[in-house]
């Protein structure tokens, strides 16, 4: 029997995902050990788990290197890959927002050529260009995005907010909410046809646990 491969985003989402997979009877023990391995096998159920960077989960699933993936909606929107988004898992919840210094909040809409720092250029462009009909200059960053308006690199940021602590501790406030984010279960398009029964069995069992 072919292995079903499940790609998990390294970090907190992987831990929460493992709890779900354990609860439906998959063996995730190997992954709970302190190790730097990236691939783990549940021989009894013929399932493999692979640990990848969050932004790469949709890539593995689109190309069929993984049949199933669990990843945040933020990554799905940004990567815009060709795959099936099957379940909203309801954890890993946060918000995608536009945020900036309090003093800019009231005049922000009238500001021309806004400079927007973000890890999510596509989400930022789609929101400002398509939804608001405004042109922006996107400055792509890889982390610590909240720093950008503080040092004059950008006017605002587009980023995820979970507890709101990072914004608050850096003197920034939410201007607008773009969308709500949570973890999603995704499936490769071909696998959904070729391994439909096994994949839907996993999907249905996961569905009952959320
Ligand atoms: C994320 C996000 C915010 C922060 C929000 O960053 O980009 O910076 O978490 O969380 P909070 O609202 O609970 O404070 P991450 O921790 O992934 O680090 P990064 O800045 O290096 O991307």
mmCIF file of C-alpha atoms and ligand atoms in Angstrom:
data_model
loop_
_atom_site.group_PDB
_atom_site.id
_atom_site.type_symbol
_atom_site.label_atom_id
_atom_site.label_comp_id
_atom_site.label_asym_id
_atom_site.label_seq_id
_atom_site.Cartn_x
_atom_site.Cartn_y
_atom_site.Cartn_z
ATOM 1 C CA UNK A 1 0.000 0.000 0.000
ATOM 2 C CA UNK A 2 1.237 3.486 -0.879
ATOM 3 C CA UNK A 3 2.062 5.830 1.998
ATOM 4 C CA UNK A 4 -0.149 8.858 2.524
ATOM 5 C CA UNK A 5 2.201 11.776 3.166
ATOM 6 C CA UNK A 6 1.127 14.623 5.431
ATOM 7 C CA UNK A 7 3.089 17.911 5.409
ATOM 8 C CA UNK A 8 3.069 19.880 8.645
ATOM 9 C CA UNK A 9 4.259 23.446 9.223
ATOM 10 C CA UNK A 10 7.139 23.362 11.706
ATOM 11 C CA UNK A 11 6.326 24.966 15.044
ATOM 12 C CA UNK A 12 3.124 25.493 16.949
ATOM 13 C CA UNK A 13 0.801 24.438 14.128
ATOM 14 C CA UNK A 14 2.649 21.104 13.842
ATOM 15 C CA UNK A 15 2.194 20.434 17.553
ATOM 16 C CA UNK A 16 -1.534 21.164 17.409
ATOM 17 C CA UNK A 17 -1.852 19.111 14.221
ATOM 18 C CA UNK A 18 -0.135 16.150 15.862
ATOM 19 C CA UNK A 19 -2.632 16.220 18.722
ATOM 20 C CA UNK A 20 -5.439 15.914 16.169
ATOM 21 C CA UNK A 21 -3.757 13.105 14.221
ATOM 22 C CA UNK A 22 -3.039 11.220 17.450
ATOM 23 C CA UNK A 23 -6.664 11.576 18.465
ATOM 24 C CA UNK A 24 -7.768 9.867 15.243
ATOM 25 C CA UNK A 25 -5.440 6.945 15.877
ATOM 26 C CA UNK A 26 -2.315 7.791 13.893
ATOM 27 C CA UNK A 27 0.994 7.120 15.598
ATOM 28 C CA UNK A 28 2.913 10.382 16.009
ATOM 29 C CA UNK A 29 5.255 9.270 18.853
ATOM 30 C CA UNK A 30 8.414 9.583 16.755
ATOM 31 C CA UNK A 31 7.684 13.236 16.097
ATOM 32 C CA UNK A 32 7.408 14.075 19.766
ATOM 33 C CA UNK A 33 11.023 13.062 20.396
ATOM 34 C CA UNK A 34 13.629 15.812 20.380
ATOM 35 C CA UNK A 35 15.161 15.244 16.979
ATOM 36 C CA UNK A 36 16.135 17.137 13.860
ATOM 37 C CA UNK A 37 14.703 14.544 11.527
ATOM 38 C CA UNK A 38 12.224 15.866 9.002
ATOM 39 C CA UNK A 39 10.381 12.705 8.023
ATOM 40 C CA UNK A 40 8.497 10.305 10.306
ATOM 41 C CA UNK A 41 6.652 7.113 9.535
ATOM 42 C CA UNK A 42 3.594 5.434 11.034
ATOM 43 C CA UNK A 43 4.109 1.958 9.544
ATOM 44 C CA UNK A 44 0.837 0.543 10.882
ATOM 45 C CA UNK A 45 -1.274 3.126 9.082
ATOM 46 C CA UNK A 46 1.105 3.632 6.146
ATOM 47 C CA UNK A 47 1.321 7.351 6.819
ATOM 48 C CA UNK A 48 4.397 9.566 6.600
ATOM 49 C CA UNK A 49 4.676 12.996 8.207
ATOM 50 C CA UNK A 50 7.082 15.569 6.810
ATOM 51 C CA UNK A 51 8.047 18.758 8.627
ATOM 52 C CA UNK A 52 8.491 21.799 6.406
ATOM 53 C CA UNK A 53 8.539 25.585 6.682
ATOM 54 C CA UNK A 54 4.991 26.931 6.809
ATOM 55 C CA UNK A 55 5.346 28.806 3.519
ATOM 56 C CA UNK A 56 6.435 25.580 1.791
ATOM 57 C CA UNK A 57 3.494 23.391 2.860
ATOM 58 C CA UNK A 58 1.296 24.440 -0.125
ATOM 59 C CA UNK A 59 4.223 23.799 -2.498
ATOM 60 C CA UNK A 60 4.696 20.218 -1.262
ATOM 61 C CA UNK A 61 0.962 19.619 -1.577
ATOM 62 C CA UNK A 62 0.560 21.217 -5.009
ATOM 63 C CA UNK A 63 3.371 19.105 -6.479
ATOM 64 C CA UNK A 64 2.117 15.932 -4.791
ATOM 65 C CA UNK A 65 5.232 15.465 -2.632
ATOM 66 C CA UNK A 66 2.646 15.494 0.153
ATOM 67 C CA UNK A 67 -0.953 14.323 -0.248
ATOM 68 C CA UNK A 68 -2.272 16.326 2.687
ATOM 69 C CA UNK A 69 -1.033 19.465 4.440
ATOM 70 C CA UNK A 70 -1.926 21.598 7.407
ATOM 71 C CA UNK A 71 -1.140 25.263 7.120
ATOM 72 C CA UNK A 72 -2.464 28.709 8.030
ATOM 73 C CA UNK A 73 -4.920 30.509 5.764
ATOM 74 C CA UNK A 74 -2.395 33.381 5.611
ATOM 75 C CA UNK A 75 0.092 31.107 3.841
ATOM 76 C CA UNK A 76 -2.608 29.743 1.527
ATOM 77 C CA UNK A 77 -3.677 33.236 0.465
ATOM 78 C CA UNK A 78 -0.098 34.321 -0.064
ATOM 79 C CA UNK A 79 1.021 31.230 -1.982
ATOM 80 C CA UNK A 80 -2.176 30.906 -4.070
ATOM 81 C CA UNK A 81 -1.367 27.312 -5.046
ATOM 82 C CA UNK A 82 -3.469 24.905 -7.049
ATOM 83 C CA UNK A 83 -4.881 22.516 -4.423
ATOM 84 C CA UNK A 84 -8.028 21.708 -2.477
ATOM 85 C CA UNK A 85 -8.709 23.520 0.789
ATOM 86 C CA UNK A 86 -10.847 20.950 2.553
ATOM 87 C CA UNK A 87 -11.285 21.850 6.232
ATOM 88 C CA UNK A 88 -11.093 24.840 8.533
ATOM 89 C CA UNK A 89 -9.487 23.316 11.621
ATOM 90 C CA UNK A 90 -10.425 26.209 13.885
ATOM 91 C CA UNK A 91 -7.062 26.475 15.645
ATOM 92 C CA UNK A 92 -4.147 28.798 14.967
ATOM 93 C CA UNK A 93 -6.642 31.633 14.838
ATOM 94 C CA UNK A 94 -5.466 35.193 14.310
ATOM 95 C CA UNK A 95 -6.242 38.215 12.109
ATOM 96 C CA UNK A 96 -4.550 39.686 9.043
ATOM 97 C CA UNK A 97 -4.508 43.446 9.562
ATOM 98 C CA UNK A 98 -3.185 46.780 8.401
ATOM 99 C CA UNK A 99 -1.440 48.414 11.353
ATOM 100 C CA UNK A 100 0.603 51.516 11.951
ATOM 101 C CA UNK A 101 1.366 54.377 14.316
ATOM 102 C CA UNK A 102 -1.708 55.805 16.096
ATOM 103 C CA UNK A 103 -1.003 59.327 14.776
ATOM 104 C CA UNK A 104 -1.369 58.138 11.166
ATOM 105 C CA UNK A 105 -4.672 56.336 11.675
ATOM 106 C CA UNK A 106 -7.061 59.197 10.795
ATOM 107 C CA UNK A 107 -5.155 60.447 7.736
ATOM 108 C CA UNK A 108 -4.092 57.034 6.447
ATOM 109 C CA UNK A 109 -6.850 56.678 3.833
ATOM 110 C CA UNK A 110 -5.943 59.969 2.190
ATOM 111 C CA UNK A 111 -2.219 59.229 2.092
ATOM 112 C CA UNK A 112 -0.926 58.724 -1.463
ATOM 113 C CA UNK A 113 1.592 56.039 -2.444
ATOM 114 C CA UNK A 114 1.443 54.265 0.863
ATOM 115 C CA UNK A 115 4.502 52.229 1.728
ATOM 116 C CA UNK A 116 3.519 48.888 3.189
ATOM 117 C CA UNK A 117 6.014 46.525 4.838
ATOM 118 C CA UNK A 118 4.932 42.898 4.971
ATOM 119 C CA UNK A 119 5.782 39.216 4.811
ATOM 120 C CA UNK A 120 2.654 38.916 2.638
ATOM 121 C CA UNK A 121 3.109 40.983 -0.584
ATOM 122 C CA UNK A 122 0.274 39.266 -2.452
ATOM 123 C CA UNK A 123 -2.223 39.716 0.377
ATOM 124 C CA UNK A 124 -1.204 43.368 0.767
ATOM 125 C CA UNK A 125 -1.468 44.090 -2.984
ATOM 126 C CA UNK A 126 -4.780 42.261 -3.374
ATOM 127 C CA UNK A 127 -6.252 44.148 -0.451
ATOM 128 C CA UNK A 128 -5.135 47.630 -1.457
ATOM 129 C CA UNK A 129 -5.333 47.270 -5.244
ATOM 130 C CA UNK A 130 -8.427 45.130 -5.695
ATOM 131 C CA UNK A 131 -10.476 45.822 -2.579
ATOM 132 C CA UNK A 132 -9.614 49.495 -2.033
ATOM 133 C CA UNK A 133 -8.520 50.580 -5.520
ATOM 134 C CA UNK A 134 -5.341 52.134 -4.137
ATOM 135 C CA UNK A 135 -1.787 51.755 -5.370
ATOM 136 C CA UNK A 136 0.867 50.968 -2.793
ATOM 137 C CA UNK A 137 4.565 50.316 -2.654
ATOM 138 C CA UNK A 138 5.182 46.939 -1.063
ATOM 139 C CA UNK A 139 8.353 46.397 0.937
ATOM 140 C CA UNK A 140 8.855 42.674 1.418
ATOM 141 C CA UNK A 141 10.316 41.648 4.776
ATOM 142 C CA UNK A 142 10.945 38.246 6.339
ATOM 143 C CA UNK A 143 10.153 39.019 9.989
ATOM 144 C CA UNK A 144 10.040 41.641 12.767
ATOM 145 C CA UNK A 145 7.725 43.564 10.447
ATOM 146 C CA UNK A 146 6.548 45.832 13.278
ATOM 147 C CA UNK A 147 9.939 47.544 13.200
ATOM 148 C CA UNK A 148 9.432 49.010 9.715
ATOM 149 C CA UNK A 149 7.150 51.979 10.590
ATOM 150 C CA UNK A 150 9.214 52.723 13.701
ATOM 151 C CA UNK A 151 12.360 53.416 11.693
ATOM 152 C CA UNK A 152 10.730 55.026 8.643
ATOM 153 C CA UNK A 153 11.011 52.050 6.319
ATOM 154 C CA UNK A 154 7.250 52.036 5.740
ATOM 155 C CA UNK A 155 4.078 53.909 6.660
ATOM 156 C CA UNK A 156 2.199 50.819 7.789
ATOM 157 C CA UNK A 157 2.462 47.044 7.931
ATOM 158 C CA UNK A 158 0.257 44.191 6.777
ATOM 159 C CA UNK A 159 0.768 41.332 9.201
ATOM 160 C CA UNK A 160 -0.930 38.788 11.413
ATOM 161 C CA UNK A 161 -2.008 39.720 14.917
ATOM 162 C CA UNK A 162 -2.664 37.029 17.466
ATOM 163 C CA UNK A 163 -2.542 38.379 21.028
ATOM 164 C CA UNK A 164 -1.830 41.956 19.895
ATOM 165 C CA UNK A 165 1.205 42.106 22.192
ATOM 166 C CA UNK A 166 3.813 42.737 19.489
ATOM 167 C CA UNK A 167 1.804 45.669 18.100
ATOM 168 C CA UNK A 168 1.140 47.148 21.549
ATOM 169 C CA UNK A 169 4.726 46.815 22.737
ATOM 170 C CA UNK A 170 5.921 48.629 19.627
ATOM 171 C CA UNK A 171 3.368 51.433 19.838
ATOM 172 C CA UNK A 172 1.324 50.368 16.807
ATOM 173 C CA UNK A 173 -2.452 50.010 16.437
ATOM 174 C CA UNK A 174 -4.756 48.155 14.062
ATOM 175 C CA UNK A 175 -6.139 50.384 11.266
ATOM 176 C CA UNK A 176 -8.156 47.812 9.331
ATOM 177 C CA UNK A 177 -8.845 44.091 9.426
ATOM 178 C CA UNK A 178 -8.199 42.303 6.126
ATOM 179 C CA UNK A 179 -9.433 38.829 7.084
ATOM 180 C CA UNK A 180 -9.579 36.189 9.766
ATOM 181 C CA UNK A 181 -6.974 33.416 9.716
ATOM 182 C CA UNK A 182 -6.978 29.827 10.992
ATOM 183 C CA UNK A 183 -5.321 26.513 10.189
ATOM 184 C CA UNK A 184 -6.630 24.662 7.124
ATOM 185 C CA UNK A 185 -6.343 21.085 5.934
ATOM 186 C CA UNK A 186 -5.363 20.978 2.264
ATOM 187 C CA UNK A 187 -5.220 18.105 -0.221
ATOM 188 C CA UNK A 188 -3.366 17.533 -3.493
ATOM 189 C CA UNK A 189 -5.768 17.484 -6.461
ATOM 190 C CA UNK A 190 -4.525 14.199 -7.946
ATOM 191 C CA UNK A 191 -4.311 12.434 -4.565
ATOM 192 C CA UNK A 192 -7.921 13.385 -3.935
ATOM 193 C CA UNK A 193 -8.849 11.261 -6.962
ATOM 194 C CA UNK A 194 -6.298 8.443 -6.684
ATOM 195 C CA UNK A 195 -6.448 7.942 -2.904
ATOM 196 C CA UNK A 196 -9.919 9.302 -2.317
ATOM 197 C CA UNK A 197 -11.078 6.689 0.211
ATOM 198 C CA UNK A 198 -8.039 6.875 2.461
ATOM 199 C CA UNK A 199 -7.840 10.645 2.301
ATOM 200 C CA UNK A 200 -11.537 11.162 2.951
ATOM 201 C CA UNK A 201 -11.340 8.691 5.835
ATOM 202 C CA UNK A 202 -8.657 10.897 7.450
ATOM 203 C CA UNK A 203 -10.582 14.085 6.614
ATOM 204 C CA UNK A 204 -13.838 12.761 8.085
ATOM 205 C CA UNK A 205 -12.134 11.561 11.262
ATOM 206 C CA UNK A 206 -10.358 14.908 11.695
ATOM 207 C CA UNK A 207 -13.662 16.695 11.091
ATOM 208 C CA UNK A 208 -15.194 14.867 14.035
ATOM 209 C CA UNK A 209 -12.436 16.047 16.355
ATOM 210 C CA UNK A 210 -12.653 19.766 15.625
HETATM 211 C C1 LIG B 1 4.161 36.902 14.169
HETATM 212 C C2 LIG B 1 3.563 38.094 13.438
HETATM 213 C C3 LIG B 1 3.641 39.177 14.476
HETATM 214 C C4 LIG B 1 3.411 38.416 15.764
HETATM 215 C C5 LIG B 1 1.994 38.581 16.215
HETATM 216 O O1 LIG B 1 5.524 36.984 14.096
HETATM 217 O O2 LIG B 1 4.262 38.395 12.254
HETATM 218 O O3 LIG B 1 4.897 39.789 14.473
HETATM 219 O O4 LIG B 1 3.676 37.029 15.507
HETATM 220 O O5 LIG B 1 1.745 37.925 17.434
HETATM 221 P P1 LIG B 1 1.101 38.664 18.674
HETATM 222 O O6 LIG B 1 -0.056 39.469 18.189
HETATM 223 O O7 LIG B 1 0.663 37.538 19.570
HETATM 224 O O8 LIG B 1 2.157 39.517 19.325
HETATM 225 P P2 LIG B 1 6.479 35.759 14.443
HETATM 226 O O9 LIG B 1 6.405 35.460 15.914
HETATM 227 O O10 LIG B 1 6.157 34.623 13.559
HETATM 228 O O11 LIG B 1 7.931 36.316 14.190
HETATM 229 P P3 LIG B 1 8.575 37.114 12.957
HETATM 230 O O12 LIG B 1 8.342 38.555 13.243
HETATM 231 O O13 LIG B 1 10.016 36.771 13.022
HETATM 232 O O14 LIG B 1 7.924 36.661 11.683
#
